[in-house]
JSON list of C-alpha atoms in Angstrom, two decimals:
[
{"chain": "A", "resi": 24, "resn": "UNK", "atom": "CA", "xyz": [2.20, -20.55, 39.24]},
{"chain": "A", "resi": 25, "resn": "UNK", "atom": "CA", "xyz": [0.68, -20.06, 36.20]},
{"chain": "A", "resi": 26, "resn": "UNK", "atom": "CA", "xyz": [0.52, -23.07, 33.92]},
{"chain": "A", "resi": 27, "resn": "UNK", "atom": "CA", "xyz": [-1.93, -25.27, 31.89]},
{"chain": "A", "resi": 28, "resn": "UNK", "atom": "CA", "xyz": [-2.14, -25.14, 28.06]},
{"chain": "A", "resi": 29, "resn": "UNK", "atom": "CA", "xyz": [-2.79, -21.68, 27.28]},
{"chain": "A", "resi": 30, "resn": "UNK", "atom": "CA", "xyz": [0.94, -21.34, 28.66]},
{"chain": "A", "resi": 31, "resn": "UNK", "atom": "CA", "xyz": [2.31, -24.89, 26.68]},
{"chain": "A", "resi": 32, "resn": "UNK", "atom": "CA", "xyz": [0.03, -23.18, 23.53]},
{"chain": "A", "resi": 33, "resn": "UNK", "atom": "CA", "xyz": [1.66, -20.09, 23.47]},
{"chain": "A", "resi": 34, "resn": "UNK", "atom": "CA", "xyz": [5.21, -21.09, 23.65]},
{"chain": "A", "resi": 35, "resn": "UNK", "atom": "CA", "xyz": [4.44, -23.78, 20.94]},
{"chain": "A", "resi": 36, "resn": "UNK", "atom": "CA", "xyz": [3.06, -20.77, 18.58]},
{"chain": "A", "resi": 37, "resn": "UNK", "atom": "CA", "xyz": [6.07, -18.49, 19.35]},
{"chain": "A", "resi": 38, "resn": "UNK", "atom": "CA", "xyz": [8.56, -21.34, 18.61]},
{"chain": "A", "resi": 39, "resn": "UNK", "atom": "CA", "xyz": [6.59, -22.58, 15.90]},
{"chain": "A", "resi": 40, "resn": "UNK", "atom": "CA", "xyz": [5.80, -19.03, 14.10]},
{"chain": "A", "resi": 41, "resn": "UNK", "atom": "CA", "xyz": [8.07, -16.27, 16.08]},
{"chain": "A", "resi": 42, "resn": "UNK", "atom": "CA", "xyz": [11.40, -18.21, 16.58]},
{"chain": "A", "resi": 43, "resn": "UNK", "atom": "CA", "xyz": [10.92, -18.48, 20.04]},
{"chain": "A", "resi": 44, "resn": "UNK", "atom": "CA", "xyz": [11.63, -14.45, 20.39]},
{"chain": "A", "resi": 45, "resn": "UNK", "atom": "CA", "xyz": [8.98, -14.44, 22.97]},
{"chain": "A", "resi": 46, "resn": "UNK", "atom": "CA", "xyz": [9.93, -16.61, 25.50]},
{"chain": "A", "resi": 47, "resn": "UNK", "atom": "CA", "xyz": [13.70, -15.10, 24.29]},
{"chain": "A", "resi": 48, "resn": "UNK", "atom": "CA", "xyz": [15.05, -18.90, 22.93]},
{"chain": "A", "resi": 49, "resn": "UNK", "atom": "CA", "xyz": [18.51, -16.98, 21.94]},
{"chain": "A", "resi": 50, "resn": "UNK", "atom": "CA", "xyz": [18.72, -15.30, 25.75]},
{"chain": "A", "resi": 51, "resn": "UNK", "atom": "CA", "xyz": [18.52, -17.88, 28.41]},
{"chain": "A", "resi": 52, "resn": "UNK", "atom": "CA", "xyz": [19.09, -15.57, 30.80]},
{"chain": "A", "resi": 53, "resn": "UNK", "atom": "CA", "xyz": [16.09, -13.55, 29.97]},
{"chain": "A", "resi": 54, "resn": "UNK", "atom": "CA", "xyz": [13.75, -16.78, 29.33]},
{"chain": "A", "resi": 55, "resn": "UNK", "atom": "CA", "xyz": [14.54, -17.67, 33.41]},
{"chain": "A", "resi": 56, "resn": "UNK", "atom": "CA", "xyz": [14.03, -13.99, 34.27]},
{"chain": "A", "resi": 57, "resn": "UNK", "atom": "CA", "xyz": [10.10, -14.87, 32.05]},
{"chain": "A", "resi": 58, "resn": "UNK", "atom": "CA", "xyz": [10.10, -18.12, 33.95]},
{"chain": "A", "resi": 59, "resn": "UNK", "atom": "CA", "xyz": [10.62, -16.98, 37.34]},
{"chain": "A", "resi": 60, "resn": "UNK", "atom": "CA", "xyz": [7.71, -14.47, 37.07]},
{"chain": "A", "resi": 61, "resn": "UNK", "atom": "CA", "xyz": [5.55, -16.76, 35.74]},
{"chain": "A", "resi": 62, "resn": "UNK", "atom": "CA", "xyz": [6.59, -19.19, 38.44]},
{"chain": "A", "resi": 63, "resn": "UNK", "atom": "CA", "xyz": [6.11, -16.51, 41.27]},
{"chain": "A", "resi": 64, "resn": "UNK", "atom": "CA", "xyz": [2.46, -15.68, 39.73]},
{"chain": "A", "resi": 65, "resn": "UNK", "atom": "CA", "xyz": [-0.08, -17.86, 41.79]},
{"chain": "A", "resi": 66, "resn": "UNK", "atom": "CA", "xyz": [-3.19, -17.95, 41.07]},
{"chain": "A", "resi": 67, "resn": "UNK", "atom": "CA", "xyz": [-4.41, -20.11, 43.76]},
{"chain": "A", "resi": 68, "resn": "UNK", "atom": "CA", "xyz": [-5.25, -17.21, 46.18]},
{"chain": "A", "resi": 69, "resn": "UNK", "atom": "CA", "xyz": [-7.15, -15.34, 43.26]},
{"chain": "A", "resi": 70, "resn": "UNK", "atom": "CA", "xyz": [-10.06, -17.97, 42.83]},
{"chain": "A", "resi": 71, "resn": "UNK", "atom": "CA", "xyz": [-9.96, -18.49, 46.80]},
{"chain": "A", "resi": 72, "resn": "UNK", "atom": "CA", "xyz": [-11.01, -14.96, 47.14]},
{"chain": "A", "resi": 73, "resn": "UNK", "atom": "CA", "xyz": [-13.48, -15.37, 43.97]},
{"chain": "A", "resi": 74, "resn": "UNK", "atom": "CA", "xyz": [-14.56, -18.67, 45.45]},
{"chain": "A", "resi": 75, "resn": "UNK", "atom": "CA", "xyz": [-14.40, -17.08, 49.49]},
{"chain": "A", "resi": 76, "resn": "UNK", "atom": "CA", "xyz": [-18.45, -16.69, 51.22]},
{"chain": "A", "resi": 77, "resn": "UNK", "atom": "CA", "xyz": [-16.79, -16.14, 54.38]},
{"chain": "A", "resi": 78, "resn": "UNK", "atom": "CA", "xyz": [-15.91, -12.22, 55.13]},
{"chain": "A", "resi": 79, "resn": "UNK", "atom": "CA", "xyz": [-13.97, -13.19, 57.49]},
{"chain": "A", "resi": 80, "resn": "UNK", "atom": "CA", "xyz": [-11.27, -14.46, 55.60]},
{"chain": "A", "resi": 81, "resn": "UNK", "atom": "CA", "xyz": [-11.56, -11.64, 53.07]},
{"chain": "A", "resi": 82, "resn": "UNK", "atom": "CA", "xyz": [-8.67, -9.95, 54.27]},
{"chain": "A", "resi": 83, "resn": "UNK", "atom": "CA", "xyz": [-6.21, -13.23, 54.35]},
{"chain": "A", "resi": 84, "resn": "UNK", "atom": "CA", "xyz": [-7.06, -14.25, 50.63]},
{"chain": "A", "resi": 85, "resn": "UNK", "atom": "CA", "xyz": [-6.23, -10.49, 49.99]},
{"chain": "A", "resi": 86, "resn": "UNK", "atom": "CA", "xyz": [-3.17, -10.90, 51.89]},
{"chain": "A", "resi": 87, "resn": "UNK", "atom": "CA", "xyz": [-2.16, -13.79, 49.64]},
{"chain": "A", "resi": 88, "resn": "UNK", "atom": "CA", "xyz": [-2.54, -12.00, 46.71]},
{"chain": "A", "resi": 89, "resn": "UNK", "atom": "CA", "xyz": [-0.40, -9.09, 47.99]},
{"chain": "A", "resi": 90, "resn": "UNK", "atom": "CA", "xyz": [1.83, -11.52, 48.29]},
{"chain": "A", "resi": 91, "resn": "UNK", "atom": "CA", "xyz": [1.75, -12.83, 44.88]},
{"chain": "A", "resi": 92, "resn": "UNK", "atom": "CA", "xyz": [1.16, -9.53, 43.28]},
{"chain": "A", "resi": 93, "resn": "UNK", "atom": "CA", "xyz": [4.55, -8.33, 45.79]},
{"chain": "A", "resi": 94, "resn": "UNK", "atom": "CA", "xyz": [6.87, -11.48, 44.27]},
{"chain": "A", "resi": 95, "resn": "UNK", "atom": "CA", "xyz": [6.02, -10.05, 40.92]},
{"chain": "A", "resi": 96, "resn": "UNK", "atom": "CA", "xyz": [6.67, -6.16, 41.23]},
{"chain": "A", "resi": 97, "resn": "UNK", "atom": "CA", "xyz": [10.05, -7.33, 43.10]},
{"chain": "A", "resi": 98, "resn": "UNK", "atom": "CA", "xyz": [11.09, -8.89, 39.97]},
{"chain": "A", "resi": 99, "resn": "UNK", "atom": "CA", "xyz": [10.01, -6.14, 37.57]},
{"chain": "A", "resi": 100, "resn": "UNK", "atom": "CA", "xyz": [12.02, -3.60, 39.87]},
{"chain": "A", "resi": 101, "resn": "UNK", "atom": "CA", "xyz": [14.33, -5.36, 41.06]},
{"chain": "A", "resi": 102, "resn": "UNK", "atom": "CA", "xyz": [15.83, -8.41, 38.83]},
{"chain": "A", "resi": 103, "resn": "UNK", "atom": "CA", "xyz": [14.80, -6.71, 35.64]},
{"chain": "A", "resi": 104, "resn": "UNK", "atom": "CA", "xyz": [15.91, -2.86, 36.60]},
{"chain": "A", "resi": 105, "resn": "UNK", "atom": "CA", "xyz": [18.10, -2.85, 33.28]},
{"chain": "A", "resi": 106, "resn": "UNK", "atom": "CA", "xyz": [15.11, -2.56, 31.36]},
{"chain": "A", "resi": 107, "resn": "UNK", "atom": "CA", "xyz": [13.27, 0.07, 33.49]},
{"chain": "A", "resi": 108, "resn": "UNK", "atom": "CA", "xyz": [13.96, 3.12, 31.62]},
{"chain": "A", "resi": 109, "resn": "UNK", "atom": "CA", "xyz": [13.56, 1.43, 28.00]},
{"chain": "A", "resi": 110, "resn": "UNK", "atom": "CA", "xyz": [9.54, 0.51, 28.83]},
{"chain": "A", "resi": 111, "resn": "UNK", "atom": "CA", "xyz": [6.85, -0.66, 31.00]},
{"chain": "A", "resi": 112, "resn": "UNK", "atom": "CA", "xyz": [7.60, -4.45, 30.28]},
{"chain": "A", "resi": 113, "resn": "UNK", "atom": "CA", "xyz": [9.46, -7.01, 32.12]},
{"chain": "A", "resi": 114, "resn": "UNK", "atom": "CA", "xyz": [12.47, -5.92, 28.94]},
{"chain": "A", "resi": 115, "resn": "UNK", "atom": "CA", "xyz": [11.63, -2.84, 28.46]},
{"chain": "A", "resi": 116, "resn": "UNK", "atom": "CA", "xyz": [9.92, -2.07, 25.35]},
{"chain": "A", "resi": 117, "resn": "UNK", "atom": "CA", "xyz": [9.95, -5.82, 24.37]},
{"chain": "A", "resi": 118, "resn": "UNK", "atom": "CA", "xyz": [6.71, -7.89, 25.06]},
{"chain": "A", "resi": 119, "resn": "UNK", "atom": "CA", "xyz": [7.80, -11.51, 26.93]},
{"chain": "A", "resi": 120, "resn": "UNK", "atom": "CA", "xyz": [6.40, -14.35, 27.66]},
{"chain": "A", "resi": 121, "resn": "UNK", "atom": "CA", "xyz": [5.86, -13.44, 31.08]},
{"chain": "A", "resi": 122, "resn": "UNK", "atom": "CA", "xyz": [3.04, -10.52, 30.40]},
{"chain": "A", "resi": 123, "resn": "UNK", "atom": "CA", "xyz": [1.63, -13.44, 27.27]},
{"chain": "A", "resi": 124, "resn": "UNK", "atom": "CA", "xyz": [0.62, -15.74, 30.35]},
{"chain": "A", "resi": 125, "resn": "UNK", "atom": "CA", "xyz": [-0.19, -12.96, 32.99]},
{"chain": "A", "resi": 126, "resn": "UNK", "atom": "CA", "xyz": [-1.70, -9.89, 31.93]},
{"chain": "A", "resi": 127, "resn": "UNK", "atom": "CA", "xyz": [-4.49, -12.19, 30.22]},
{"chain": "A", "resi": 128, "resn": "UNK", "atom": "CA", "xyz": [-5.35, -13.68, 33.61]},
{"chain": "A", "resi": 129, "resn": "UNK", "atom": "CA", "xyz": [-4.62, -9.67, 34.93]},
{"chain": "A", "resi": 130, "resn": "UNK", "atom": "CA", "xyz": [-7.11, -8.63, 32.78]},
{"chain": "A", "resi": 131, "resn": "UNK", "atom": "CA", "xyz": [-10.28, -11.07, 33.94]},
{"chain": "A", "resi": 132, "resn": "UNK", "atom": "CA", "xyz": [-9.22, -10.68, 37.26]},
{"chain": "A", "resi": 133, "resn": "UNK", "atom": "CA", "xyz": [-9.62, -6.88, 37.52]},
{"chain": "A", "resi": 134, "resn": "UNK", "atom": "CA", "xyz": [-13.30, -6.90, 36.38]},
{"chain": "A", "resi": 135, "resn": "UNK", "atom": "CA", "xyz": [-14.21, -10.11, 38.64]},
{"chain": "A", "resi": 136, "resn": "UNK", "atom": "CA", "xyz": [-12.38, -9.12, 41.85]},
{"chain": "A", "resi": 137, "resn": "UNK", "atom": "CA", "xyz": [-14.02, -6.09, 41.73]},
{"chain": "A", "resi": 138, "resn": "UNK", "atom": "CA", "xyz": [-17.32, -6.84, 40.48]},
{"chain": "A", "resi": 139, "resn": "UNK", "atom": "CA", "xyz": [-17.60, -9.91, 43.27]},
{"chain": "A", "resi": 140, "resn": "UNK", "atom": "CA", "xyz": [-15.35, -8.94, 45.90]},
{"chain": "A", "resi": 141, "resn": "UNK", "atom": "CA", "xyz": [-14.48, -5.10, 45.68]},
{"chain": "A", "resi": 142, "resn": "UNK", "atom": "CA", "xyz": [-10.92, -5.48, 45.25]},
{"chain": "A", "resi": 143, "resn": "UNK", "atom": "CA", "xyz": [-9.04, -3.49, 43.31]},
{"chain": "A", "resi": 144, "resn": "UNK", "atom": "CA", "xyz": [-5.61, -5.60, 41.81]},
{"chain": "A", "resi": 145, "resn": "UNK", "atom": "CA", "xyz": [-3.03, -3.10, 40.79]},
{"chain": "A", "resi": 146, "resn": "UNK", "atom": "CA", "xyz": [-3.16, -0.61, 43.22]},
{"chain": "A", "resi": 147, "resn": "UNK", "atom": "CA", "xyz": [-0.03, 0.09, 44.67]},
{"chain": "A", "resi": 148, "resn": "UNK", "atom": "CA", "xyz": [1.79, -1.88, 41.84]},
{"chain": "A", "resi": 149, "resn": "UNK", "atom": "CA", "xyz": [3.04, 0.80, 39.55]},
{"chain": "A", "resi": 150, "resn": "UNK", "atom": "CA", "xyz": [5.12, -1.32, 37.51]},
{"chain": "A", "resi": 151, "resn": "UNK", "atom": "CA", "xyz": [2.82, -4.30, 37.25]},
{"chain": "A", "resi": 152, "resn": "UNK", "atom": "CA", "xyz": [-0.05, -1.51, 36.35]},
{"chain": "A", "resi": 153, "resn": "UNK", "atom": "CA", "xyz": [2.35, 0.16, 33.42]},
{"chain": "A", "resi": 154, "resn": "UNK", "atom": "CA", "xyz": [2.86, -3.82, 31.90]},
{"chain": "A", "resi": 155, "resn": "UNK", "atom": "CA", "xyz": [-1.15, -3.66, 31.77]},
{"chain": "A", "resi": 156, "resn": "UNK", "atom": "CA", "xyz": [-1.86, -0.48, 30.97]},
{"chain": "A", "resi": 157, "resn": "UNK", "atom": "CA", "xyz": [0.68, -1.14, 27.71]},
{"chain": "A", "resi": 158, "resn": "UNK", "atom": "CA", "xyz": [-0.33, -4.66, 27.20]},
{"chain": "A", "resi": 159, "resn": "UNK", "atom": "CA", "xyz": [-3.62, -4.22, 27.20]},
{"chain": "A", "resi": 160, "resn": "UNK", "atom": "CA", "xyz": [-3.53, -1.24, 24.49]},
{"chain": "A", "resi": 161, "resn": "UNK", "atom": "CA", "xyz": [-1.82, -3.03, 22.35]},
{"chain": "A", "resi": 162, "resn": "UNK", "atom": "CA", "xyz": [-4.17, -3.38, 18.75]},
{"chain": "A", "resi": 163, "resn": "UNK", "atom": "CA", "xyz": [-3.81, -7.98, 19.54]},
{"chain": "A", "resi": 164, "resn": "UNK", "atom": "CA", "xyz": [-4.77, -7.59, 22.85]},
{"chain": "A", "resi": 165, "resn": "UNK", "atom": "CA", "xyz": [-8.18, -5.23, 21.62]},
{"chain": "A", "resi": 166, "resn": "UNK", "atom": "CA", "xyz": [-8.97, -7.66, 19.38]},
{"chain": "A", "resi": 167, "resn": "UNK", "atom": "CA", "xyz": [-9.13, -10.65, 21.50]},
{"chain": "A", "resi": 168, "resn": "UNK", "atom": "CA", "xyz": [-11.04, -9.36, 24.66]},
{"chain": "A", "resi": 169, "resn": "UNK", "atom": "CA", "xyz": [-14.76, -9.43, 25.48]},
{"chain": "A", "resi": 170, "resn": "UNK", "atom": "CA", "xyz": [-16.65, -6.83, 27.54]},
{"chain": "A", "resi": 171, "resn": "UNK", "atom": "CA", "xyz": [-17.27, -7.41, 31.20]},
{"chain": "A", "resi": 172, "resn": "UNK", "atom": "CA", "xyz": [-20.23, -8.58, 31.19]},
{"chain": "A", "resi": 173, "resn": "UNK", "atom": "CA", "xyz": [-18.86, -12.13, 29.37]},
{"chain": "A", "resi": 174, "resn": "UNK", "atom": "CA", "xyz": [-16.07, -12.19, 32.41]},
{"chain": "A", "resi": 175, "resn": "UNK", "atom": "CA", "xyz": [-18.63, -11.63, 34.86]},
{"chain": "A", "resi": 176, "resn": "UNK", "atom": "CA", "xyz": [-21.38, -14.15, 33.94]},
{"chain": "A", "resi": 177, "resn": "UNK", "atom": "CA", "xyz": [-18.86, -16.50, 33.08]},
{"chain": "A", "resi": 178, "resn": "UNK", "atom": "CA", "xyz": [-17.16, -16.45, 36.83]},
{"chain": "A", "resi": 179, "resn": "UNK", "atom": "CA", "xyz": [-20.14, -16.41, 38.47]},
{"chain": "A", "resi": 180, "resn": "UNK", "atom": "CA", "xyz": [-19.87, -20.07, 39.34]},
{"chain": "A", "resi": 181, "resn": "UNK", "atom": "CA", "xyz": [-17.27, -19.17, 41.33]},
{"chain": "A", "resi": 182, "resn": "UNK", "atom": "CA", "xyz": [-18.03, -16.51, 43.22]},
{"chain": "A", "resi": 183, "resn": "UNK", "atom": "CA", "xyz": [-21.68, -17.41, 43.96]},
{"chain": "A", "resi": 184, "resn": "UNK", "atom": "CA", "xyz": [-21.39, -21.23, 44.11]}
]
């Protein structure tokens, strides 16, 4: 599950300067649909294959994270399939709370995994891939990344420990 601050900091900034339309504060049935993917994203198994020295276990810690990254494309398709044909996000055309707190994390993980481990994370998620692709194009989300390089020095604690 994803949690921490950065999640507690960027429902306290919506509230406080967006009226809470991101984590949908006037649809409570669309702020549990936000909550339950955020609740189904964990992020354990990520850092255990970051962390993982042993090949041997390679393919379990990638298991996990199919398993994780299965949870999640269920709900797009599945609990959210009113909002399919209206845009790549979990509603549609309509950013939530649920791609603020994962594509972030989505978005390290790609470059790491792959640099360290030689995983690739979206494949065979075509919805969870077309909530990156757009989130990740948007002008906010260009202004706030760094290149590669930062993502990989910075996580190499992890995966060489």
């Amino acid at each position: 599950m994803i949690g921490g601050m950065s999640a507690i900091i960027a429902q306290f900034l919506d509230v406080k300067y967006n009226g809470g339309k991101l984590h949908h504060r006037d649809h409570p049935e669309h702020a549990a649909l936000a909550q339950l993917a955020q609740a189904k994203f964990e992020i354990g198994p990520f850092y255990g294959l970051l962390r993982n020295q042993d090949p041997t276990k390679k393919e379990s810690f990638e298991a996990d994270i199919r398993e994780t990254l299965d949870e999640l494309e269920k709900i797009y398709r599945e609990h959210a399939a009113e909002f399919r044909a209206k845009g790549p996000y979990l509603f549609g055309d309509e950013l939530s709370s649920a791609e603020i707190n994962i594509i972030p994390f989505f978005f390290r993980f790609q470059i790491i995994l792959k640099h360290y481990r030689d995983f690739e994370l979206l494949t065979g998620y075509p919805l969870l891939t077309a909530a990156y692709e757009a989130a990740v194009a948007r002008p906010a989300f260009k202004q706030t990344i760094k290149e590669p390089e930062f993502f990989i020095n910075a996580y190499a604690k992890y995966a060489n420990p």
